[in-house]
mmCIF file with all atom_site columns, C-alpha atoms in Angstrom:
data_model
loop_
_atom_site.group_PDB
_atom_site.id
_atom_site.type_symbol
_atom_site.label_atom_id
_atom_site.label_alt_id
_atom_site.label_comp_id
_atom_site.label_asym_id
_atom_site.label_entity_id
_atom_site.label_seq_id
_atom_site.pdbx_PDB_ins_code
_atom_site.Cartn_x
_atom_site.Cartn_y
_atom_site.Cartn_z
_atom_site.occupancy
_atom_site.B_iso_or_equiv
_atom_site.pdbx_formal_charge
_atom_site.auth_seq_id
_atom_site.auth_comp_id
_atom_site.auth_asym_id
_atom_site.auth_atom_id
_atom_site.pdbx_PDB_model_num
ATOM 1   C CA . UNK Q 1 1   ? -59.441 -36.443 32.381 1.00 39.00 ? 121 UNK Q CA 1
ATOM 2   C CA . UNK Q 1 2   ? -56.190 -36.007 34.124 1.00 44.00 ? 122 UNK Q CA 1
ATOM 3   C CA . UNK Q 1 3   ? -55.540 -40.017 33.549 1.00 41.00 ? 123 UNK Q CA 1
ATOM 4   C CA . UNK Q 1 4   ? -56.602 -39.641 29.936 1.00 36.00 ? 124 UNK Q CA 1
ATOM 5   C CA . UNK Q 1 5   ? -53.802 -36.608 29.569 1.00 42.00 ? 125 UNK Q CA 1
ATOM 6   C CA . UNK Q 1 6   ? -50.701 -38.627 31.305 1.00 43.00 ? 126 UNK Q CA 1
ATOM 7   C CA . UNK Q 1 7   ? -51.466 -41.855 29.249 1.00 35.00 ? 127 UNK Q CA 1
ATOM 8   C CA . UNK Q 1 8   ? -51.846 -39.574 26.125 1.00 38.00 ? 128 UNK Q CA 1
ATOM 9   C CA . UNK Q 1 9   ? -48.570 -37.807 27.068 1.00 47.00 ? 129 UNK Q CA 1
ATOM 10  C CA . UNK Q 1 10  ? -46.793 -41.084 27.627 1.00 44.00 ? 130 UNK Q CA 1
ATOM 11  C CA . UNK Q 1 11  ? -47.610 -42.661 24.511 1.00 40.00 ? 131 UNK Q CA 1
ATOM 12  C CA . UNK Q 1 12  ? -45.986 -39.336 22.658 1.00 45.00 ? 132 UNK Q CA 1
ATOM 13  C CA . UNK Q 1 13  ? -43.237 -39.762 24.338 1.00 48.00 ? 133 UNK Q CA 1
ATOM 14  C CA . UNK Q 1 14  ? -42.879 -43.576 23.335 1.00 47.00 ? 134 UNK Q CA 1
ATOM 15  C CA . UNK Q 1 15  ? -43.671 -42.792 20.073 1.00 51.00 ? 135 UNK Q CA 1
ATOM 16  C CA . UNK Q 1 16  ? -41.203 -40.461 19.378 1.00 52.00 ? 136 UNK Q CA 1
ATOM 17  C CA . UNK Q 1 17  ? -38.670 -43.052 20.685 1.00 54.00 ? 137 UNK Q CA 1
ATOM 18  C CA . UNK Q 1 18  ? -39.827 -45.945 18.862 1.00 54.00 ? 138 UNK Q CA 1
ATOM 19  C CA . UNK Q 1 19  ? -39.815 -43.349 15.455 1.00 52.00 ? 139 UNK Q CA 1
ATOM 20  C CA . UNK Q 1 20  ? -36.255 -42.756 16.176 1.00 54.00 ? 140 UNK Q CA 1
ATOM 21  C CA . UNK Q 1 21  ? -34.892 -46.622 17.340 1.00 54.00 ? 141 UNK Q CA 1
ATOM 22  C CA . UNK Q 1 22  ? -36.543 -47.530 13.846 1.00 52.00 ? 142 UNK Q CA 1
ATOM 23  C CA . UNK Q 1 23  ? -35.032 -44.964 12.053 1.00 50.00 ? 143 UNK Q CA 1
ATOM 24  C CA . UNK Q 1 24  ? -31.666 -46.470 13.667 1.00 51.00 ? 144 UNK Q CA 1
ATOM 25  C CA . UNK Q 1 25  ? -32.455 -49.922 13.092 1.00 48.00 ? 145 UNK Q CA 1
ATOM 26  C CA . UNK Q 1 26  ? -33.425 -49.510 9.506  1.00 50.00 ? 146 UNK Q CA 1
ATOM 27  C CA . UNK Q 1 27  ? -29.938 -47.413 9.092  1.00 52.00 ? 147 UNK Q CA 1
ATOM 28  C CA . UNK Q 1 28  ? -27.433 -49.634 10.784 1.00 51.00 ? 148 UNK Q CA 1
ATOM 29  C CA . UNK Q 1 29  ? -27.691 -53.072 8.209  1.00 51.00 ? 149 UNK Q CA 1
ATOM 30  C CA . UNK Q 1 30  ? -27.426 -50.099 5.137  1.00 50.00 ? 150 UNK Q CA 1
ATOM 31  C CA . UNK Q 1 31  ? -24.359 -49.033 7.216  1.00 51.00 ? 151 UNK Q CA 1
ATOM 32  C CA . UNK Q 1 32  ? -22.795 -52.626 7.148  1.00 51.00 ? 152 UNK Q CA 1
ATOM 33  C CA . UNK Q 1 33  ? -23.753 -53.378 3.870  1.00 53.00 ? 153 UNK Q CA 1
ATOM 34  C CA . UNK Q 1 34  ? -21.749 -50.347 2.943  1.00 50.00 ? 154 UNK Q CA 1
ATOM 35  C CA . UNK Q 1 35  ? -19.192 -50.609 4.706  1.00 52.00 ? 155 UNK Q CA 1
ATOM 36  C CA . UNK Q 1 36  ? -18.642 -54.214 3.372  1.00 53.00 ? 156 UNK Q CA 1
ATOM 37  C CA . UNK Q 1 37  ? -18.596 -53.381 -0.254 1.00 52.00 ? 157 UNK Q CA 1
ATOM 38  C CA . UNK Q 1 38  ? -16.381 -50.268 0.571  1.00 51.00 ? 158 UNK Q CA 1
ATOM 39  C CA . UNK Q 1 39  ? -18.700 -47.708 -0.757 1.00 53.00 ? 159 UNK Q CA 1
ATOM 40  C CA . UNK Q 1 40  ? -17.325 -43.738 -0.309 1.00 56.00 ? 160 UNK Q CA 1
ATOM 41  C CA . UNK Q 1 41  ? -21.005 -42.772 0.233  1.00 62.00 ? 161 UNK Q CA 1
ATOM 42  C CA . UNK Q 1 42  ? -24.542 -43.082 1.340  1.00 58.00 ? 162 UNK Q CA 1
ATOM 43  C CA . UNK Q 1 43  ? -27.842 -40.906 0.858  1.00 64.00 ? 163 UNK Q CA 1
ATOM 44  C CA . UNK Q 1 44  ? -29.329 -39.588 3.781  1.00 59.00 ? 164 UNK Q CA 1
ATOM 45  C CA . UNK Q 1 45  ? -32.633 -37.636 2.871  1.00 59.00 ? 165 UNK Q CA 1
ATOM 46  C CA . UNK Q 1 46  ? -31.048 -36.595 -0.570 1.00 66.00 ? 166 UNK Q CA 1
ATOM 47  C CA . UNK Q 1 47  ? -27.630 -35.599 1.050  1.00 66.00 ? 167 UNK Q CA 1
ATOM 48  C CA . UNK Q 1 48  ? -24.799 -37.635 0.411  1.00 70.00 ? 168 UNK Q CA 1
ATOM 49  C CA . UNK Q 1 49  ? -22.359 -38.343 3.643  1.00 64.00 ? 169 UNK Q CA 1
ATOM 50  C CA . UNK Q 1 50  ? -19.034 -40.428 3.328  1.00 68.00 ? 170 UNK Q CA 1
ATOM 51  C CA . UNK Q 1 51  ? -19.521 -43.770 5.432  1.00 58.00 ? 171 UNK Q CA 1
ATOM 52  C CA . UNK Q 1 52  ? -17.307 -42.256 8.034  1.00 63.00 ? 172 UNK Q CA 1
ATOM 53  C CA . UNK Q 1 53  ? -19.771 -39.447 8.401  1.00 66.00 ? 173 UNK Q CA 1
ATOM 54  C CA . UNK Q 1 54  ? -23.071 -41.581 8.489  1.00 61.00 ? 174 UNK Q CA 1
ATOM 55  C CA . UNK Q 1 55  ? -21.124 -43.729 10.843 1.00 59.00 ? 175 UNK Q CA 1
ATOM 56  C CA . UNK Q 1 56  ? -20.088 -41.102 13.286 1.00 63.00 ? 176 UNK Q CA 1
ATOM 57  C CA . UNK Q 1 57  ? -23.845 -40.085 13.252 1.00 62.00 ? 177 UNK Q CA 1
ATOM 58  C CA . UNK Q 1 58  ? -24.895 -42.832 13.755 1.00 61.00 ? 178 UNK Q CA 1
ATOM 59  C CA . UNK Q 1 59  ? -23.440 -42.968 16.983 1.00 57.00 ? 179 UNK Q CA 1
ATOM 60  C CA . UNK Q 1 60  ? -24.295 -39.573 18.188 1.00 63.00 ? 180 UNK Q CA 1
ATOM 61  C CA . UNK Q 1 61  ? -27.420 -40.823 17.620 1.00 62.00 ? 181 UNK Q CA 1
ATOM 62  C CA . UNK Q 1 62  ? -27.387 -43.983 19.491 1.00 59.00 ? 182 UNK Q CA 1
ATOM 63  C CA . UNK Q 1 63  ? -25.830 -42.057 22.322 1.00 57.00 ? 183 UNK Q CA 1
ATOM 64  C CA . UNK Q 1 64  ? -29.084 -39.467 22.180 1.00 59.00 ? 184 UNK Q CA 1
ATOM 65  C CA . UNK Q 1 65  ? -31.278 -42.116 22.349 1.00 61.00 ? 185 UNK Q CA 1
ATOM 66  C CA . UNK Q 1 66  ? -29.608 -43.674 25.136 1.00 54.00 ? 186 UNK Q CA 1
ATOM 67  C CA . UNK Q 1 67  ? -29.205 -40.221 26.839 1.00 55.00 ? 187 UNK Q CA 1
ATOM 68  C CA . UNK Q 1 68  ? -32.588 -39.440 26.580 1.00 59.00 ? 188 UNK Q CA 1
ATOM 69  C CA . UNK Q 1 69  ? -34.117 -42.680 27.260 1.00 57.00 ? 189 UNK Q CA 1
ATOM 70  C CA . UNK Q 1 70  ? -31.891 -42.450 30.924 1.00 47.00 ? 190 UNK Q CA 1
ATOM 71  C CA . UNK Q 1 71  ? -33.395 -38.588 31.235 1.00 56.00 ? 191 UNK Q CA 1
ATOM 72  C CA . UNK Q 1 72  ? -36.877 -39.889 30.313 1.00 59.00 ? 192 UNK Q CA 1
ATOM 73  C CA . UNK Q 1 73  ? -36.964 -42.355 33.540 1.00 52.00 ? 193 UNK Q CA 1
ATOM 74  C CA . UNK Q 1 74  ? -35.197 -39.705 36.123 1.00 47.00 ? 194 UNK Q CA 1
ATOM 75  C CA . UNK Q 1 75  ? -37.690 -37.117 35.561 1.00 56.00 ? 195 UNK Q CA 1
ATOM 76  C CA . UNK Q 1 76  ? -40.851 -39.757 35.484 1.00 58.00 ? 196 UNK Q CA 1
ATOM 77  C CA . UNK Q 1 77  ? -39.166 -40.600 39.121 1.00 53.00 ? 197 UNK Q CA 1
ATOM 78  C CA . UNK Q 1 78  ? -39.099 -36.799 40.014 1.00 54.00 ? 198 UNK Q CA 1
ATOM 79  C CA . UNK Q 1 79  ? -42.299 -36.787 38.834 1.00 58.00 ? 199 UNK Q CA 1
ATOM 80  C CA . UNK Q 1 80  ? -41.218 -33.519 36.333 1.00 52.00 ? 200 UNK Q CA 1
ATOM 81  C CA . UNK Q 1 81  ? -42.419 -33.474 32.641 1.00 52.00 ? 201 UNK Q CA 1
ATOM 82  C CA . UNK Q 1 82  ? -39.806 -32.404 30.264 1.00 52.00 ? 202 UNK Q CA 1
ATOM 83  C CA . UNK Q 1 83  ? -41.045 -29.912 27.923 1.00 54.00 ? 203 UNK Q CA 1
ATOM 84  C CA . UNK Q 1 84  ? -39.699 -26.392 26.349 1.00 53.00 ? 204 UNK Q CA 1
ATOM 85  C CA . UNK Q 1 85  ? -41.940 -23.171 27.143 1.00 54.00 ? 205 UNK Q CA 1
ATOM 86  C CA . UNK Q 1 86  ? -45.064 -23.035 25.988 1.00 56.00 ? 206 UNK Q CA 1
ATOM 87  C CA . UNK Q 1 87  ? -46.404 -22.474 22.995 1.00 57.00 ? 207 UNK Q CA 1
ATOM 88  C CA . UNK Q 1 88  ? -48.630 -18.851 22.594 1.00 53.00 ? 208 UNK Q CA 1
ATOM 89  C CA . UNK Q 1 89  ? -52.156 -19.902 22.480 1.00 47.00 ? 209 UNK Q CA 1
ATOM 90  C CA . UNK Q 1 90  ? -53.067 -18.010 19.347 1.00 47.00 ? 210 UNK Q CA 1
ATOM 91  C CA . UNK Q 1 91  ? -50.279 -20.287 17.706 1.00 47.00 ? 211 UNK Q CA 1
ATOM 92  C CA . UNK Q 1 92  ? -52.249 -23.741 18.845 1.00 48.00 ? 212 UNK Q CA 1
ATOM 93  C CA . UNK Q 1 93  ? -53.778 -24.827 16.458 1.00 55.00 ? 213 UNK Q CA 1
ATOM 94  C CA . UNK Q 1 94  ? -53.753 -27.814 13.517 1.00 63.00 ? 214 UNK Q CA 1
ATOM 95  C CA . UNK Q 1 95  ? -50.473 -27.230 11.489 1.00 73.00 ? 215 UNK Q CA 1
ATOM 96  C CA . UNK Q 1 96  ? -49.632 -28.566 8.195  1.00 87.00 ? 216 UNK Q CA 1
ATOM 97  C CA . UNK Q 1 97  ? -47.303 -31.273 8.806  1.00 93.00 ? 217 UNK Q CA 1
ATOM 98  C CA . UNK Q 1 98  ? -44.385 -29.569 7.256  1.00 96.00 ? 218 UNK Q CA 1
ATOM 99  C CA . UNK Q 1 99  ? -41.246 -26.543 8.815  1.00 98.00 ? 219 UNK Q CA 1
ATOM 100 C CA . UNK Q 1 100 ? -38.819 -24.403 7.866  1.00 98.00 ? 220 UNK Q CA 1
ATOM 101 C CA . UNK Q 1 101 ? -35.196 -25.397 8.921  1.00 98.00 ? 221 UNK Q CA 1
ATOM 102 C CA . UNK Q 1 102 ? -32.662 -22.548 8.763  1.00 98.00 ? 222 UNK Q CA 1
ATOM 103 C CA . UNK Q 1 103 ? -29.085 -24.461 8.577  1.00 97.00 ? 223 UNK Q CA 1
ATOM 104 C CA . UNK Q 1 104 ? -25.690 -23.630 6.038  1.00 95.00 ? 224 UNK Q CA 1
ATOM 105 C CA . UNK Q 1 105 ? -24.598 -26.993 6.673  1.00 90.00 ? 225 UNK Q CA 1
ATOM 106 C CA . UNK Q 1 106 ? -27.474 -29.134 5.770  1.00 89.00 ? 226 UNK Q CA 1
ATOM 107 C CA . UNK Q 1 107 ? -25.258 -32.495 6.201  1.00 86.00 ? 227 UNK Q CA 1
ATOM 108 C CA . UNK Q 1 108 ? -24.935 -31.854 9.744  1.00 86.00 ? 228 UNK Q CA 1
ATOM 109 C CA . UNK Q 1 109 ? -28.914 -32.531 9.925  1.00 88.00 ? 229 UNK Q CA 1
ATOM 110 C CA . UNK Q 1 110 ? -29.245 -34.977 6.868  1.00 85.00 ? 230 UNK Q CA 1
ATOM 111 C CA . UNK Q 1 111 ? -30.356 -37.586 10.018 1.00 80.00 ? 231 UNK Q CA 1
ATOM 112 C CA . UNK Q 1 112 ? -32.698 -35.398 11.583 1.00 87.00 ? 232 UNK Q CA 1
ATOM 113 C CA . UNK Q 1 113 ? -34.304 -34.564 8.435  1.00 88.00 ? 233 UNK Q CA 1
ATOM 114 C CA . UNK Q 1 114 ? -34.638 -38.416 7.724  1.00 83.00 ? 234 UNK Q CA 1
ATOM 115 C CA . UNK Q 1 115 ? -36.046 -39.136 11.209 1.00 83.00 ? 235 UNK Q CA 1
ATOM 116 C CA . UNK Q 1 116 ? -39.028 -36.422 10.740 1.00 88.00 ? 236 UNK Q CA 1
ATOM 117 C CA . UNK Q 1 117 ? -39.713 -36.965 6.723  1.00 88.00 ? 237 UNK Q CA 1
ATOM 118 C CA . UNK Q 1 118 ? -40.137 -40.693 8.342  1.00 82.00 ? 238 UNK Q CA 1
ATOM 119 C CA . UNK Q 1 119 ? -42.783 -39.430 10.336 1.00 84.00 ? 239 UNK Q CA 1
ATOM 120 C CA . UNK Q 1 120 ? -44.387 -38.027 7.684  1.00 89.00 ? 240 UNK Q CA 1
ATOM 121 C CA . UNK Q 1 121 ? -42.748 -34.660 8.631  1.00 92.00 ? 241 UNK Q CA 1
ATOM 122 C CA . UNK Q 1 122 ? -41.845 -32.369 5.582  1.00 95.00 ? 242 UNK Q CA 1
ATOM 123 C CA . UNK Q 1 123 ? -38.574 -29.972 6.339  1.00 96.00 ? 243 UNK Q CA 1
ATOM 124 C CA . UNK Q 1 124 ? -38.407 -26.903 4.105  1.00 97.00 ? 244 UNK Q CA 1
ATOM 125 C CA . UNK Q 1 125 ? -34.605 -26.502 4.397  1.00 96.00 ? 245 UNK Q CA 1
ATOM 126 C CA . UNK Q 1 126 ? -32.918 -23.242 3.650  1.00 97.00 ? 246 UNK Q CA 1
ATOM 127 C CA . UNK Q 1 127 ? -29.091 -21.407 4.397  1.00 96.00 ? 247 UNK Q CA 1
ATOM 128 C CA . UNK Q 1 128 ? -29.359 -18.201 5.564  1.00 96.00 ? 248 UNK Q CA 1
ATOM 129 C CA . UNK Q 1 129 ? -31.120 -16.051 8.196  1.00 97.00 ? 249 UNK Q CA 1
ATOM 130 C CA . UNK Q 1 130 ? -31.916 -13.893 4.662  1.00 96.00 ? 250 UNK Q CA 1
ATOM 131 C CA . UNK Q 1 131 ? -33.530 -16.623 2.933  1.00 97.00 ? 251 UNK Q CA 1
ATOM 132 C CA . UNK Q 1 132 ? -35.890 -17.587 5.967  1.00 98.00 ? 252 UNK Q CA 1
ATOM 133 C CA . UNK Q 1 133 ? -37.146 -14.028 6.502  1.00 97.00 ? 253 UNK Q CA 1
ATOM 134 C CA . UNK Q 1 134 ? -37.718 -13.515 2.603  1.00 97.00 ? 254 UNK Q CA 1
ATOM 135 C CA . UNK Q 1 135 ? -39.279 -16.539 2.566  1.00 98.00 ? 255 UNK Q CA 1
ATOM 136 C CA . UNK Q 1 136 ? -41.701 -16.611 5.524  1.00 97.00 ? 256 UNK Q CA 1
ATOM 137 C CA . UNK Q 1 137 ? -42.779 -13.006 4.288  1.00 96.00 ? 257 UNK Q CA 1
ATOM 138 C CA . UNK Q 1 138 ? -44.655 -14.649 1.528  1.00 95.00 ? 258 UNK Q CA 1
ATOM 139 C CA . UNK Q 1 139 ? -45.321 -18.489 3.124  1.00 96.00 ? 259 UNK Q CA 1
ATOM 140 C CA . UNK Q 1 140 ? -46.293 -18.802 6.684  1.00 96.00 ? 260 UNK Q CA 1
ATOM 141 C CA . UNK Q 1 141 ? -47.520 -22.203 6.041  1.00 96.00 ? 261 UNK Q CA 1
ATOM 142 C CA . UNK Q 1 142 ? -45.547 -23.790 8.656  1.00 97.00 ? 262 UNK Q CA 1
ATOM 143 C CA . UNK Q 1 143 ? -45.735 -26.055 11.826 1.00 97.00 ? 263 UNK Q CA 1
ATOM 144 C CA . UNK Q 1 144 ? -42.587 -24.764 13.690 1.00 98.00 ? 264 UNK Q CA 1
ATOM 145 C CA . UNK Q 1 145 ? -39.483 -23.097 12.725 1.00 98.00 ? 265 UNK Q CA 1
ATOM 146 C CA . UNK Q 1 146 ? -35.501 -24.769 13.726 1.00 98.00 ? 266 UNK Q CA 1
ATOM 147 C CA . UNK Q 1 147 ? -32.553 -23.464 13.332 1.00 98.00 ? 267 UNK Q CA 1
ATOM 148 C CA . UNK Q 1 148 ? -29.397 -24.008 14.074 1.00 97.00 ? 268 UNK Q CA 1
ATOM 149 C CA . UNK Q 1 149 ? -27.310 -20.584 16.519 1.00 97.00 ? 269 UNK Q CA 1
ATOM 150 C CA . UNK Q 1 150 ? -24.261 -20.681 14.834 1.00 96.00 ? 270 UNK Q CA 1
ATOM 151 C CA . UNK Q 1 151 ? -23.946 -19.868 10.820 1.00 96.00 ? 271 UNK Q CA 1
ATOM 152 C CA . UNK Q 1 152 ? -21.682 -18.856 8.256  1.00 93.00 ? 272 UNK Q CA 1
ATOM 153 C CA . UNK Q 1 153 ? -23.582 -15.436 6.586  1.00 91.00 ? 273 UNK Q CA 1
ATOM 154 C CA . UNK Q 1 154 ? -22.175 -12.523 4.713  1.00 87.00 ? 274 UNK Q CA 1
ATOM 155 C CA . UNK Q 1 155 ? -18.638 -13.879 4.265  1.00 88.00 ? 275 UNK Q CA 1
ATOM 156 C CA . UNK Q 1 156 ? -18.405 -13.838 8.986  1.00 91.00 ? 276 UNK Q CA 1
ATOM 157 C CA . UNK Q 1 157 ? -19.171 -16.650 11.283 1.00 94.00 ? 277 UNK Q CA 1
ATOM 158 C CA . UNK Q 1 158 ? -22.209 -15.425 12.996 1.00 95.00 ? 278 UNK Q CA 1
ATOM 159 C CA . UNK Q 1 159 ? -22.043 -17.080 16.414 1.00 95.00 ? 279 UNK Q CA 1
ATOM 160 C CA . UNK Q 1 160 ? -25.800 -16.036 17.400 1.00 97.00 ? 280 UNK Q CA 1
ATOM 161 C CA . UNK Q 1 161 ? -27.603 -16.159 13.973 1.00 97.00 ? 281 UNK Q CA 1
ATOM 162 C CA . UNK Q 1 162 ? -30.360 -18.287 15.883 1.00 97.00 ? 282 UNK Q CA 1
ATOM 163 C CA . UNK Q 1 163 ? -30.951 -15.454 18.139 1.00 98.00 ? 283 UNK Q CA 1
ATOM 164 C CA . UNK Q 1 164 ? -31.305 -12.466 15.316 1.00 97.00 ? 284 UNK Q CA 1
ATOM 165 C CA . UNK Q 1 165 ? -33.513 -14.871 12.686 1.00 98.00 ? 285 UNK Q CA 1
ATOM 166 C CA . UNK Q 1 166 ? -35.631 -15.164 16.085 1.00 98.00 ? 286 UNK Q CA 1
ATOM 167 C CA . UNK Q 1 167 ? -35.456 -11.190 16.876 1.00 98.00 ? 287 UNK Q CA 1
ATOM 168 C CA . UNK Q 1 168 ? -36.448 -10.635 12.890 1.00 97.00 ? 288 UNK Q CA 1
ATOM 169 C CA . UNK Q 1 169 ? -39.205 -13.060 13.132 1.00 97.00 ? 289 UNK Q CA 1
ATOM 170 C CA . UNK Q 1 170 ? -41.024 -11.985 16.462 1.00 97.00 ? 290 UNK Q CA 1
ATOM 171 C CA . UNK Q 1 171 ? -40.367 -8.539  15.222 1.00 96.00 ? 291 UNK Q CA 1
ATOM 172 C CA . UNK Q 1 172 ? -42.903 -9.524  12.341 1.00 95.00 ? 292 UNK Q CA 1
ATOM 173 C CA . UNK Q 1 173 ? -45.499 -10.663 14.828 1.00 95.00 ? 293 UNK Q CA 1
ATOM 174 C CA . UNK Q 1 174 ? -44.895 -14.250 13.475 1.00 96.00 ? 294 UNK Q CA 1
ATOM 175 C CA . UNK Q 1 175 ? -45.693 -16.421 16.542 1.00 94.00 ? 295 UNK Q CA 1
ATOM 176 C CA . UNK Q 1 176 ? -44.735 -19.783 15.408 1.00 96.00 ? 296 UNK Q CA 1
ATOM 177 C CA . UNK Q 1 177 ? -42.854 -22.208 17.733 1.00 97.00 ? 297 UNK Q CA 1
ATOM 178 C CA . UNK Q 1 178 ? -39.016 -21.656 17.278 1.00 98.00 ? 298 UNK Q CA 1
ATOM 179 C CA . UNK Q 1 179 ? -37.062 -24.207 18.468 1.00 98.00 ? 299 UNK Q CA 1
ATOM 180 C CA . UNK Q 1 180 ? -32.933 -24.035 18.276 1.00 98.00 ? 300 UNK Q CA 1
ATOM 181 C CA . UNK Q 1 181 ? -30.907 -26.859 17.864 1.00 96.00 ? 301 UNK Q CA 1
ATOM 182 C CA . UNK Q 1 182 ? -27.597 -26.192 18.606 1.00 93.00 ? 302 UNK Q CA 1
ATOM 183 C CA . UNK Q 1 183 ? -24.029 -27.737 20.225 1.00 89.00 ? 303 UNK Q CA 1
ATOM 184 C CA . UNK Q 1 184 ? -24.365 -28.933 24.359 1.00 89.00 ? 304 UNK Q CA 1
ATOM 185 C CA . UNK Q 1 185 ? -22.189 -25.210 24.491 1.00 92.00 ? 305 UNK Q CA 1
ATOM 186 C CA . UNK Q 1 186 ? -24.573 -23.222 23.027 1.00 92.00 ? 306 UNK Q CA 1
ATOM 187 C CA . UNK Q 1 187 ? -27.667 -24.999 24.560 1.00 93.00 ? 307 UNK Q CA 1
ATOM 188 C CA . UNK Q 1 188 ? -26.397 -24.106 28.219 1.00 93.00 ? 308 UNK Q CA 1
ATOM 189 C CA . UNK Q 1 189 ? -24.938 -20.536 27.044 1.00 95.00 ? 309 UNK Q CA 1
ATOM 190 C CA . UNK Q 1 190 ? -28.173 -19.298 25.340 1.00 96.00 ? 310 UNK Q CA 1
ATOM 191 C CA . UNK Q 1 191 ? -31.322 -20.754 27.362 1.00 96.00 ? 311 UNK Q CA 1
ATOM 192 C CA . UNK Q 1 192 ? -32.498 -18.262 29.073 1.00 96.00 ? 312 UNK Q CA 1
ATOM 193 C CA . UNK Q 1 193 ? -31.867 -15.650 26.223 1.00 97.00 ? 313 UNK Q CA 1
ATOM 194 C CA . UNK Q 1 194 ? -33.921 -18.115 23.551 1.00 97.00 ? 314 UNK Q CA 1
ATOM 195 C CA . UNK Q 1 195 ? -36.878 -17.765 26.017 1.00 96.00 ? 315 UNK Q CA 1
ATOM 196 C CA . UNK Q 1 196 ? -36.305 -14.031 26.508 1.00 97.00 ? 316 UNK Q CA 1
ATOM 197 C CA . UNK Q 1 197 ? -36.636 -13.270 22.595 1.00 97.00 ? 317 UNK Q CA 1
ATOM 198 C CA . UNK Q 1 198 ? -39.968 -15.474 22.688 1.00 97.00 ? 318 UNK Q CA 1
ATOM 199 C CA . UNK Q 1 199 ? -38.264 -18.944 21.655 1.00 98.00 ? 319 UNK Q CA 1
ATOM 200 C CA . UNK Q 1 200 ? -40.052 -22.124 22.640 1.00 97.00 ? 320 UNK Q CA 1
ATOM 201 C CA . UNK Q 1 201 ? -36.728 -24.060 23.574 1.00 96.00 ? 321 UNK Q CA 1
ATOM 202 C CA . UNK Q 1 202 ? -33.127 -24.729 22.520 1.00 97.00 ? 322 UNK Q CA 1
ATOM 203 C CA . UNK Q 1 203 ? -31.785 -28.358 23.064 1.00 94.00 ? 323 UNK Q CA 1
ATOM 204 C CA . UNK Q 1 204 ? -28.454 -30.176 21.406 1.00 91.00 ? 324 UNK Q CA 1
ATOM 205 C CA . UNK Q 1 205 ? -30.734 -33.759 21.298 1.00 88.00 ? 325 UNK Q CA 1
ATOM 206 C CA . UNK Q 1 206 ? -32.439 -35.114 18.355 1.00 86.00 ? 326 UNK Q CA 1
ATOM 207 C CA . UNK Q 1 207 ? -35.105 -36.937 19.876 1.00 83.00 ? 327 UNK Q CA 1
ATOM 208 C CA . UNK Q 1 208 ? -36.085 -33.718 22.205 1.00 88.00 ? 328 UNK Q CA 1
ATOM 209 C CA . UNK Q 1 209 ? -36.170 -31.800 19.055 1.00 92.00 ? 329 UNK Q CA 1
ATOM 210 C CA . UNK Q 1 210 ? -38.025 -34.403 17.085 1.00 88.00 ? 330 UNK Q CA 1
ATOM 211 C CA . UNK Q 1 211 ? -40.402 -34.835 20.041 1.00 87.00 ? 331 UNK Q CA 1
ATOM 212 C CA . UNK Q 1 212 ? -40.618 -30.963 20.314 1.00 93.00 ? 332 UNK Q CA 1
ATOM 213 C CA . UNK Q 1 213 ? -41.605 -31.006 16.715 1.00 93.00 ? 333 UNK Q CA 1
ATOM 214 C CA . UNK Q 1 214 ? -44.081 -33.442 16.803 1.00 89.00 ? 334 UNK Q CA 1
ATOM 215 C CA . UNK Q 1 215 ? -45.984 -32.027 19.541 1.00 90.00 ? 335 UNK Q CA 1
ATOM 216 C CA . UNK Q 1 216 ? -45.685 -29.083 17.576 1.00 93.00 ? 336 UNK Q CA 1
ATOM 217 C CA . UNK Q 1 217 ? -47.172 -30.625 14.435 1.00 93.00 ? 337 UNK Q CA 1
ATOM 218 C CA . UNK Q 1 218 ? -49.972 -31.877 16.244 1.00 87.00 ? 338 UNK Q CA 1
ATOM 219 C CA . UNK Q 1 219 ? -51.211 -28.568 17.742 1.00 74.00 ? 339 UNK Q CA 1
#
């Protein structure tokens, strides 16, 4: 059973990059073709970027990939599986394949969104740590919840929104994984507290998140 569970494992973990390298693949010619007939703009998952931003994305993206790809292989030497905590066991279970993405700058994740709605992964997408609350006291129907730490509410930069929408949430009972996706700064300043308030990881890397998702997703 144990050899059934590592090969099982693997092949998540592969699949999650292969998602993402196609996502990239199918992006870059788009990329050149705009580029070449000098286009301002381009749609990612119904938000327009300027070139320069889809470009520089782009690139953050190929530089996850490669990042993680290099991580991937040094922990499969140490023998350590990368994973976030774990996930309460009442909250196991089949989810719809859909979650709720708290971010006031949804450009900033128009790739992210792409890669998962790709993988057949809807993303409820609101602004505010108001709106999620209000809105997950009446629909629950959700496989995980993201968000990014740092938002723009009530007129003030709150630098640990993440952390409070968690608070409000756990303070609900709501046990759903909540995942943070945040800058490298934020990701090594706010770890451990993200696990203390009962979060199931924080991580600056797209393809961790999206692989944290999926997992979640499959239950």
């Amino acid at each position: 059973m144990d050899g059934v569970a590592k090969i099982i494992e693997a092949l998540t973990k592969l699949g999650v990059l292969i998602v993402a390298t196609a996502f990239l693949w199918r992006l870059f010619p788009s990329l050149l073709a705009l580029i070449a007939s000098r286009a301002f703009s381009v749609k990612v998952a119904g938000m327009e970027l300027t070139v320069q931003e889809a470009t520089q994305k782009l690139q953050r993206s190929v530089e996850d990939l490669q990042s993680e790809v290099i991580r991937s292989r040094i922990q499969d030497d140490r023998g350590v599986k990368p994973s976030p905590p774990p996930v309460a066991a009442s909250a196991v279970k089949r989810r719809p394949r859909r979650i709720l993405w708290v971010d006031d700058v949804p450009a900033n994740i128009a790739m992210e969104i792409s890669q998962l709605n790709s993988n057949s992964i809807d993303v409820v997408l609101v602004k505010s740590t108001e709106e999620a609350v209000k809105l997950l006291a009446y629909d629950q129907n959700f496989a995980a919840i993201v968000s990014d730490m740092v938002r723009k509410e009530n007129g003030s930069n709150n630098k640990i929104a993440g952390i409070v929408l968690l608070r409000s949430i756990r303070k609900t009972g709501l046990s759903l994984p909540f995942y943070v996706f945040s800058s490298g700064k934020s990701e090594a300043e706010f770890e451990q507290t993200v696990t203390a308030e009962g979060g199931n990881g924080i991580t600056s890397s797209s393809l961790r998140l999206l692989e944290w998702v999926t997992e979640a997703v499959a239950g």
